[in-house]
Amino acid sequence: MPLGRIAFDPRRAERELATFKDWLAAHVSFKERAVLAEIRARPHMACLLAYGFVPTPNLIQFEFGVKGLFRADLAIGNDGARSFVLIEFEGGEATSLFSGGTRHYRHWSRQIEHGFGQVVDWGWAKHDHPHDTAFTNAFGGKVVDDSYIVICGRDPAPGSIEERRFDFRRSRLALNGVTVRFFTYDGMVRAMSDNLDSIRW
């Protein structure tokens, strides 16, 4: 399904973010389907994720298909700049970031590795045939710039090795020159709040 138009409203985004913060505070643990339904109900809040990656968003689509092979939970873009962000949401459960392993060293979870696998496939789809009609039609034209985001889990314990490992993954990765960012849902809310502050009307 191609991207649809949105007239981004920061006041509405602020209201939607406030109610999402309430929802997040009331749900310590949740599955992907539950949180995605909450985000889908708040499209202006969702646009806040794209700030810093694209100019003012005016395109949005949930369940965005890439070349008929892959799917992003959410795509946000700016039509004039031909700039896009593809976003993958995973669960917010206790084992969404790390699971198994030992008391001293836990393994990355299937959820976060699945999210990263999605990012790799998006990157491949663009790299393989960037001017392929099936690829450009999905975006409504050429893609000048793109970024990828994976949102998964809740914040690890402060000062823990898991926090340091996640911080490295969160901010240090790129894929074939494309920016890749990871957020927990707590970090997502903080980033949205910061982005809203930067565009105060």
PDB file of C-alpha atoms in Angstrom:
ATOM      1  CA  MET A   1       0.000   0.000   0.000  1.00  0.00           C
ATOM      2  CA  PRO A   2       1.495   3.408  -0.967  1.00  0.00           C
ATOM      3  CA  LEU A   3       2.124   6.141   1.543  1.00  0.00           C
ATOM      4  CA  GLY A   4      -0.794   8.404   2.406  1.00  0.00           C
ATOM      5  CA  ARG A   5      -0.784  12.119   3.100  1.00  0.00           C
ATOM      6  CA  ILE A   6      -0.827  13.646   6.571  1.00  0.00           C
ATOM      7  CA  ALA A   7      -0.990  17.316   7.585  1.00  0.00           C
ATOM      8  CA  PHE A   8       1.168  17.063  10.687  1.00  0.00           C
ATOM      9  CA  ASP A   9      -0.290  18.942  13.673  1.00  0.00           C
ATOM     10  CA  PRO A  10       2.130  19.409  16.603  1.00  0.00           C
ATOM     11  CA  ARG A  11      -0.689  20.253  19.022  1.00  0.00           C
ATOM     12  CA  ARG A  12      -2.415  16.995  18.215  1.00  0.00           C
ATOM     13  CA  ALA A  13       0.929  15.196  18.456  1.00  0.00           C
ATOM     14  CA  GLU A  14       1.374  16.618  21.951  1.00  0.00           C
ATOM     15  CA  ARG A  15      -2.050  15.371  23.042  1.00  0.00           C
ATOM     16  CA  GLU A  16      -1.475  11.956  21.535  1.00  0.00           C
ATOM     17  CA  LEU A  17       1.944  11.660  23.163  1.00  0.00           C
ATOM     18  CA  ALA A  18       0.491  12.551  26.567  1.00  0.00           C
ATOM     19  CA  THR A  19      -2.093   9.763  26.346  1.00  0.00           C
ATOM     20  CA  PHE A  20       0.524   7.295  25.097  1.00  0.00           C
ATOM     21  CA  LYS A  21       2.742   8.109  28.074  1.00  0.00           C
ATOM     22  CA  ASP A  22      -0.202   7.244  30.313  1.00  0.00           C
ATOM     23  CA  TRP A  23      -0.700   3.973  28.450  1.00  0.00           C
ATOM     24  CA  LEU A  24       3.003   3.085  28.704  1.00  0.00           C
ATOM     25  CA  ALA A  25       3.065   3.850  32.438  1.00  0.00           C
ATOM     26  CA  ALA A  26       0.107   1.505  32.945  1.00  0.00           C
ATOM     27  CA  HIS A  27       1.644  -1.361  30.936  1.00  0.00           C
ATOM     28  CA  VAL A  28       4.962  -2.668  32.233  1.00  0.00           C
ATOM     29  CA  SER A  29       4.967  -5.448  29.645  1.00  0.00           C
ATOM     30  CA  PHE A  30       3.153  -5.757  26.321  1.00  0.00           C
ATOM     31  CA  LYS A  31       3.249  -7.595  23.020  1.00  0.00           C
ATOM     32  CA  GLU A  32       3.949  -5.994  19.645  1.00  0.00           C
ATOM     33  CA  ARG A  33       0.340  -6.187  18.495  1.00  0.00           C
ATOM     34  CA  ALA A  34      -0.904  -4.260  21.531  1.00  0.00           C
ATOM     35  CA  VAL A  35       1.574  -1.396  21.309  1.00  0.00           C
ATOM     36  CA  LEU A  36       1.262  -1.152  17.528  1.00  0.00           C
ATOM     37  CA  ALA A  37      -2.497  -0.660  17.912  1.00  0.00           C
ATOM     38  CA  GLU A  38      -1.819   2.216  20.333  1.00  0.00           C
ATOM     39  CA  ILE A  39       0.680   3.856  17.973  1.00  0.00           C
ATOM     40  CA  ARG A  40      -1.557   3.369  14.954  1.00  0.00           C
ATOM     41  CA  ALA A  41      -4.290   5.287  16.819  1.00  0.00           C
ATOM     42  CA  ARG A  42      -1.850   8.219  17.244  1.00  0.00           C
ATOM     43  CA  PRO A  43      -0.482   9.068  13.759  1.00  0.00           C
ATOM     44  CA  HIS A  44       0.639  12.601  14.625  1.00  0.00           C
ATOM     45  CA  MET A  45       2.605  11.295  17.594  1.00  0.00           C
ATOM     46  CA  ALA A  46       4.123   8.663  15.305  1.00  0.00           C
ATOM     47  CA  CYS A  47       5.381  11.416  13.007  1.00  0.00           C
ATOM     48  CA  LEU A  48       7.545  12.692  15.851  1.00  0.00           C
ATOM     49  CA  LEU A  49       9.769   9.654  15.323  1.00  0.00           C
ATOM     50  CA  ALA A  50      10.839  10.987  11.937  1.00  0.00           C
ATOM     51  CA  TYR A  51      12.082  14.377  13.144  1.00  0.00           C
ATOM     52  CA  GLY A  52      15.838  14.560  12.863  1.00  0.00           C
ATOM     53  CA  PHE A  53      15.716  12.131   9.952  1.00  0.00           C
ATOM     54  CA  VAL A  54      13.386  13.930   7.510  1.00  0.00           C
ATOM     55  CA  PRO A  55      11.959  17.458   7.204  1.00  0.00           C
ATOM     56  CA  THR A  56       8.380  17.975   8.430  1.00  0.00           C
ATOM     57  CA  PRO A  57       6.625  14.650   7.696  1.00  0.00           C
ATOM     58  CA  ASN A  58       3.770  14.753   5.213  1.00  0.00           C
ATOM     59  CA  LEU A  59       3.609  11.064   4.242  1.00  0.00           C
ATOM     60  CA  ILE A  60       2.723   8.121   6.473  1.00  0.00           C
ATOM     61  CA  GLN A  61       1.712   4.500   6.100  1.00  0.00           C
ATOM     62  CA  PHE A  62       1.350   1.623   8.531  1.00  0.00           C
ATOM     63  CA  GLU A  63       2.010  -1.890   7.183  1.00  0.00           C
ATOM     64  CA  PHE A  64       4.156  -0.522   4.363  1.00  0.00           C
ATOM     65  CA  GLY A  65       5.210  -3.086   1.756  1.00  0.00           C
ATOM     66  CA  VAL A  66       8.671  -3.017   0.163  1.00  0.00           C
ATOM     67  CA  LYS A  67       8.871  -4.674  -3.292  1.00  0.00           C
ATOM     68  CA  GLY A  68       6.101  -7.081  -2.369  1.00  0.00           C
ATOM     69  CA  LEU A  69       8.572  -9.070  -0.268  1.00  0.00           C
ATOM     70  CA  PHE A  70       9.097  -7.188   2.976  1.00  0.00           C
ATOM     71  CA  ARG A  71       7.008  -5.068   5.274  1.00  0.00           C
ATOM     72  CA  ALA A  72       7.747  -2.149   7.578  1.00  0.00           C
ATOM     73  CA  ASP A  73       5.348  -1.609  10.459  1.00  0.00           C
ATOM     74  CA  LEU A  74       5.468   2.115   9.732  1.00  0.00           C
ATOM     75  CA  ALA A  75       6.890   4.365   7.025  1.00  0.00           C
ATOM     76  CA  ILE A  76       7.101   8.153   7.389  1.00  0.00           C
ATOM     77  CA  GLY A  77       8.445  10.559   4.810  1.00  0.00           C
ATOM     78  CA  ASN A  78       8.649  13.997   3.297  1.00  0.00           C
ATOM     79  CA  ASP A  79       7.545  14.095  -0.314  1.00  0.00           C
ATOM     80  CA  GLY A  80       9.468  17.212  -1.332  1.00  0.00           C
ATOM     81  CA  ALA A  81      12.780  15.968   0.045  1.00  0.00           C
ATOM     82  CA  ARG A  82      12.043  12.370  -1.013  1.00  0.00           C
ATOM     83  CA  SER A  83      13.307  11.332   2.409  1.00  0.00           C
ATOM     84  CA  PHE A  84      11.887   8.386   4.369  1.00  0.00           C
ATOM     85  CA  VAL A  85      12.108   6.524   7.666  1.00  0.00           C
ATOM     86  CA  LEU A  86      11.125   2.855   7.913  1.00  0.00           C
ATOM     87  CA  ILE A  87      10.242   1.657  11.411  1.00  0.00           C
ATOM     88  CA  GLU A  88       9.921  -1.828  12.903  1.00  0.00           C
ATOM     89  CA  PHE A  89       8.157  -2.350  16.236  1.00  0.00           C
ATOM     90  CA  GLU A  90       8.758  -5.375  18.446  1.00  0.00           C
ATOM     91  CA  GLY A  91       7.348  -6.250  21.864  1.00  0.00           C
ATOM     92  CA  GLY A  92       7.882  -4.505  25.169  1.00  0.00           C
ATOM     93  CA  GLU A  93       8.298  -7.622  27.299  1.00  0.00           C
ATOM     94  CA  ALA A  94      10.954  -8.497  29.867  1.00  0.00           C
ATOM     95  CA  THR A  95      12.667 -10.752  27.304  1.00  0.00           C
ATOM     96  CA  SER A  96      12.284  -8.477  24.277  1.00  0.00           C
ATOM     97  CA  LEU A  97      15.893  -7.213  24.422  1.00  0.00           C
ATOM     98  CA  PHE A  98      17.732 -10.059  26.123  1.00  0.00           C
ATOM     99  CA  SER A  99      16.814 -13.660  26.863  1.00  0.00           C
ATOM    100  CA  GLY A 100      18.720 -16.746  27.920  1.00  0.00           C
ATOM    101  CA  GLY A 101      22.441 -16.814  28.548  1.00  0.00           C
ATOM    102  CA  THR A 102      23.953 -16.613  32.010  1.00  0.00           C
ATOM    103  CA  ARG A 103      23.477 -14.356  34.991  1.00  0.00           C
ATOM    104  CA  HIS A 104      26.511 -12.366  33.855  1.00  0.00           C
ATOM    105  CA  TYR A 105      25.943 -12.380  30.086  1.00  0.00           C
ATOM    106  CA  ARG A 106      22.543 -12.601  28.459  1.00  0.00           C
ATOM    107  CA  HIS A 107      21.922 -13.229  24.764  1.00  0.00           C
ATOM    108  CA  TRP A 108      20.225 -10.770  22.449  1.00  0.00           C
ATOM    109  CA  SER A 109      16.607 -11.839  22.064  1.00  0.00           C
ATOM    110  CA  ARG A 110      14.886 -13.225  18.981  1.00  0.00           C
ATOM    111  CA  GLN A 111      12.723 -10.101  18.866  1.00  0.00           C
ATOM    112  CA  ILE A 112      15.533  -7.585  18.543  1.00  0.00           C
ATOM    113  CA  GLU A 113      17.415  -9.804  16.103  1.00  0.00           C
ATOM    114  CA  HIS A 114      14.219 -10.151  14.065  1.00  0.00           C
ATOM    115  CA  GLY A 115      13.939  -6.353  13.988  1.00  0.00           C
ATOM    116  CA  PHE A 116      17.521  -6.043  12.784  1.00  0.00           C
ATOM    117  CA  GLY A 117      16.893  -8.741  10.175  1.00  0.00           C
ATOM    118  CA  GLN A 118      14.035  -6.633   8.834  1.00  0.00           C
ATOM    119  CA  VAL A 119      16.388  -3.667   8.531  1.00  0.00           C
ATOM    120  CA  VAL A 120      18.933  -5.750   6.615  1.00  0.00           C
ATOM    121  CA  ASP A 121      16.238  -6.843   4.151  1.00  0.00           C
ATOM    122  CA  TRP A 122      15.052  -3.252   3.653  1.00  0.00           C
ATOM    123  CA  GLY A 123      18.632  -2.256   2.921  1.00  0.00           C
ATOM    124  CA  TRP A 124      19.021  -5.137   0.491  1.00  0.00           C
ATOM    125  CA  ALA A 125      15.794  -4.248  -1.323  1.00  0.00           C
ATOM    126  CA  LYS A 126      17.093  -0.741  -1.943  1.00  0.00           C
ATOM    127  CA  HIS A 127      20.648  -1.773  -2.794  1.00  0.00           C
ATOM    128  CA  ASP A 128      19.653  -4.605  -5.127  1.00  0.00           C
ATOM    129  CA  HIS A 129      17.624  -2.488  -7.568  1.00  0.00           C
ATOM    130  CA  PRO A 130      17.216   1.081  -6.292  1.00  0.00           C
ATOM    131  CA  HIS A 131      15.457   2.201  -9.490  1.00  0.00           C
ATOM    132  CA  ASP A 132      13.235  -0.873  -9.801  1.00  0.00           C
ATOM    133  CA  THR A 133       9.647   0.138 -10.595  1.00  0.00           C
ATOM    134  CA  ALA A 134       8.218  -2.025  -7.820  1.00  0.00           C
ATOM    135  CA  PHE A 135      10.529  -0.291  -5.345  1.00  0.00           C
ATOM    136  CA  THR A 136      10.004   3.316  -6.458  1.00  0.00           C
ATOM    137  CA  ASN A 137       6.235   2.887  -6.920  1.00  0.00           C
ATOM    138  CA  ALA A 138       5.848   1.966  -3.252  1.00  0.00           C
ATOM    139  CA  PHE A 139       7.468   5.259  -2.276  1.00  0.00           C
ATOM    140  CA  GLY A 140       5.694   7.288  -4.957  1.00  0.00           C
ATOM    141  CA  GLY A 141       8.968   8.094  -6.688  1.00  0.00           C
ATOM    142  CA  LYS A 142      12.709   7.946  -6.117  1.00  0.00           C
ATOM    143  CA  VAL A 143      14.229   7.643  -2.655  1.00  0.00           C
ATOM    144  CA  VAL A 144      16.874  10.290  -2.053  1.00  0.00           C
ATOM    145  CA  ASP A 145      17.510   9.536   1.603  1.00  0.00           C
ATOM    146  CA  ASP A 146      16.320   6.858   4.013  1.00  0.00           C
ATOM    147  CA  SER A 147      16.830   5.786   7.618  1.00  0.00           C
ATOM    148  CA  TYR A 148      15.757   2.761   9.629  1.00  0.00           C
ATOM    149  CA  ILE A 149      14.503   2.485  13.219  1.00  0.00           C
ATOM    150  CA  VAL A 150      13.854  -0.574  15.399  1.00  0.00           C
ATOM    151  CA  ILE A 151      11.881  -0.112  18.619  1.00  0.00           C
ATOM    152  CA  CYS A 152      11.989  -2.970  21.084  1.00  0.00           C
ATOM    153  CA  GLY A 153      11.705  -3.654  24.814  1.00  0.00           C
ATOM    154  CA  ARG A 154      11.881  -1.470  27.892  1.00  0.00           C
ATOM    155  CA  ASP A 155      14.935   0.263  29.336  1.00  0.00           C
ATOM    156  CA  PRO A 156      17.542  -2.104  30.836  1.00  0.00           C
ATOM    157  CA  ALA A 157      18.561  -1.570  34.450  1.00  0.00           C
ATOM    158  CA  PRO A 158      20.628   1.625  34.825  1.00  0.00           C
ATOM    159  CA  GLY A 159      24.369   0.937  34.960  1.00  0.00           C
ATOM    160  CA  SER A 160      23.957  -2.674  33.833  1.00  0.00           C
ATOM    161  CA  ILE A 161      26.028  -4.340  31.134  1.00  0.00           C
ATOM    162  CA  GLU A 162      22.780  -4.758  29.192  1.00  0.00           C
ATOM    163  CA  GLU A 163      22.284  -0.987  29.217  1.00  0.00           C
ATOM    164  CA  ARG A 164      25.794  -0.404  27.896  1.00  0.00           C
ATOM    165  CA  ARG A 165      25.395  -3.061  25.212  1.00  0.00           C
ATOM    166  CA  PHE A 166      22.068  -1.624  24.114  1.00  0.00           C
ATOM    167  CA  ASP A 167      23.452   1.934  24.086  1.00  0.00           C
ATOM    168  CA  PHE A 168      26.188   0.787  21.699  1.00  0.00           C
ATOM    169  CA  ARG A 169      23.702  -0.911  19.396  1.00  0.00           C
ATOM    170  CA  ARG A 170      21.313   2.045  19.694  1.00  0.00           C
ATOM    171  CA  SER A 171      23.678   4.677  18.400  1.00  0.00           C
ATOM    172  CA  ARG A 172      26.603   3.119  16.551  1.00  0.00           C
ATOM    173  CA  LEU A 173      25.183   1.170  13.635  1.00  0.00           C
ATOM    174  CA  ALA A 174      24.828   1.939   9.950  1.00  0.00           C
ATOM    175  CA  LEU A 175      23.926  -0.333   7.054  1.00  0.00           C
ATOM    176  CA  ASN A 176      25.589   0.388   3.731  1.00  0.00           C
ATOM    177  CA  GLY A 177      25.739   4.059   4.693  1.00  0.00           C
ATOM    178  CA  VAL A 178      22.122   4.172   5.916  1.00  0.00           C
ATOM    179  CA  THR A 179      21.513   5.309   9.500  1.00  0.00           C
ATOM    180  CA  VAL A 180      20.053   2.620  11.776  1.00  0.00           C
ATOM    181  CA  ARG A 181      18.737   3.533  15.213  1.00  0.00           C
ATOM    182  CA  PHE A 182      17.407   1.353  18.027  1.00  0.00           C
ATOM    183  CA  PHE A 183      15.120   2.610  20.781  1.00  0.00           C
ATOM    184  CA  THR A 184      13.381   1.029  23.719  1.00  0.00           C
ATOM    185  CA  TYR A 185       9.801   2.214  24.132  1.00  0.00           C
ATOM    186  CA  ASP A 186      10.972   4.394  27.014  1.00  0.00           C
ATOM    187  CA  GLY A 187      13.671   5.845  24.773  1.00  0.00           C
ATOM    188  CA  MET A 188      11.143   6.321  21.980  1.00  0.00           C
ATOM    189  CA  VAL A 189       8.965   8.461  24.257  1.00  0.00           C
ATOM    190  CA  ARG A 190      11.969  10.519  25.359  1.00  0.00           C
ATOM    191  CA  ALA A 191      13.000  11.080  21.732  1.00  0.00           C
ATOM    192  CA  MET A 192       9.459  12.073  20.777  1.00  0.00           C
ATOM    193  CA  SER A 193       9.305  14.540  23.675  1.00  0.00           C
ATOM    194  CA  ASP A 194      12.640  16.059  22.657  1.00  0.00           C
ATOM    195  CA  ASN A 195      11.505  16.322  19.034  1.00  0.00           C
ATOM    196  CA  LEU A 196       8.268  17.982  20.097  1.00  0.00           C
ATOM    197  CA  ASP A 197      10.228  20.505  22.167  1.00  0.00           C
ATOM    198  CA  SER A 198      12.381  21.323  19.139  1.00  0.00           C
ATOM    199  CA  ILE A 199       9.360  22.231  17.017  1.00  0.00           C
ATOM    200  CA  ARG A 200       7.339  24.201  19.559  1.00  0.00           C
ATOM    201  CA  TRP A 201       4.774  26.348  17.735  1.00  0.00           C
TER     202      TRP A 201
END
